Amino acid sequence: MSILDHKIDFAVVLSVKKANPNGDPLNGNRPRQNYDGHGEISDVAIKRKIRNRLQDMGESIFVQSNDRKVDDFKSLKERAEAHPELKKIMSSKNGSSEEFAKIACQLWIDVRAFGQVFAFKGSDLSVGVRGPVSIHTATSVDPVDIVSMQITKSVNSVTNEKRSSDTMGMKHRVDFGVYVFYGSMNTQLAEKTGFTNEDALKIQQALVTLFENDASAARPEGSMEVHKVYWWEHNSKLGQYSSAKVHRLLKIEKNVEEPKSIDDYKITLNELDGLKAVVIDGK
């Protein structure tokens, strides 16, 4: 497998319909918004979904969510210590940080893609890995309306509890919104982590199928949809153009006053000399 030898930029256009794409725990789990009222999905949430999709594809993932674990380890430290070479380095006072990072990148695709900080209680070793794949926060094209509803309990939680219709909590959703996020892959960092051209294509596949196997009460099946993935492959390690300039090639504008579907938006893709985007439909 060959190390990534050319810069890659990408963009993803997705829609949200009657769902909570990313709740804010500091705001009653309401969908995230910026000060202008535009909806947001954090880069951390997007990376979580990419990890899940890579895991579904059979890839080894270091940062696994508790509800999708494929092993019995109760912490990241346990997962790292399960590998004899890593455990040996962690327990040694003179353990090599570079060797630890090299082994971790070989073992787990999310480490060599996104990077990882390895700093565990009880170990003197502290290792920081910078990954080549960077992802922006997803932002809605227009301000989003958030609908809130009260939910109540209809059964007793425990025996002999007096049942009542007191409010149990609140549930929030975005009625409709079109979001876009951008990302890039850096060849210099790819050389350090061993991120390959094949790894890049796996990330691409994960983006195209981002919301498969991701349904929940907050995000019912079919409420989140990837419509387009735009993929720019430069012809050099540093790229012909900056990522900012490439990302500005994508223009999304509404055609009606109150959009209700992706068809109510006009998507325009401009071009730069010598750089052409591959456009992939979501699945």
mmCIF file with all atom_site columns, C-alpha atoms in Angstrom, residues 53-54 57 199-210 231 280 283:
data_model
loop_
_atom_site.group_PDB
_atom_site.id
_atom_site.type_symbol
_atom_site.label_atom_id
_atom_site.label_alt_id
_atom_site.label_comp_id
_atom_site.label_asym_id
_atom_site.label_entity_id
_atom_site.label_seq_id
_atom_site.pdbx_PDB_ins_code
_atom_site.Cartn_x
_atom_site.Cartn_y
_atom_site.Cartn_z
_atom_site.occupancy
_atom_site.B_iso_or_equiv
_atom_site.pdbx_formal_charge
_atom_site.auth_seq_id
_atom_site.auth_comp_id
_atom_site.auth_asym_id
_atom_site.auth_atom_id
_atom_site.pdbx_PDB_model_num
ATOM 1  C CA . ARG A 1 53  ? -18.805 3.318  9.143  1.00 0.00 ? 53  ARG A CA 1
ATOM 2  C CA . LEU A 1 54  ? -15.156 2.220  8.952  1.00 0.00 ? 54  LEU A CA 1
ATOM 3  C CA . MET A 1 57  ? -16.436 -2.038 6.836  1.00 0.00 ? 57  MET A CA 1
ATOM 4  C CA . ASP A 1 199 ? -7.136  4.627  3.440  1.00 0.00 ? 199 ASP A CA 1
ATOM 5  C CA . ALA A 1 200 ? -8.260  7.806  1.673  1.00 0.00 ? 200 ALA A CA 1
ATOM 6  C CA . LEU A 1 201 ? -10.673 5.825  -0.502 1.00 0.00 ? 201 LEU A CA 1
ATOM 7  C CA . LYS A 1 202 ? -12.072 4.125  2.612  1.00 0.00 ? 202 LYS A CA 1
ATOM 8  C CA . ILE A 1 203 ? -12.741 7.557  4.124  1.00 0.00 ? 203 ILE A CA 1
ATOM 9  C CA . GLN A 1 204 ? -14.456 8.529  0.874  1.00 0.00 ? 204 GLN A CA 1
ATOM 10 C CA . GLN A 1 205 ? -16.695 5.461  1.043  1.00 0.00 ? 205 GLN A CA 1
ATOM 11 C CA . ALA A 1 206 ? -17.515 6.237  4.673  1.00 0.00 ? 206 ALA A CA 1
ATOM 12 C CA . LEU A 1 207 ? -18.557 9.791  3.724  1.00 0.00 ? 207 LEU A CA 1
ATOM 13 C CA . VAL A 1 208 ? -20.847 8.558  0.951  1.00 0.00 ? 208 VAL A CA 1
ATOM 14 C CA . THR A 1 209 ? -22.627 6.184  3.359  1.00 0.00 ? 209 THR A CA 1
ATOM 15 C CA . LEU A 1 210 ? -22.255 8.365  6.460  1.00 0.00 ? 210 LEU A CA 1
ATOM 16 C CA . TRP A 1 231 ? -13.742 15.016 -4.031 1.00 0.00 ? 231 TRP A CA 1
ATOM 17 C CA . ILE A 1 280 ? -20.385 11.184 -5.955 1.00 0.00 ? 280 ILE A CA 1
ATOM 18 C CA . LYS A 1 283 ? -26.252 6.189  -0.989 1.00 0.00 ? 283 LYS A CA 1
#
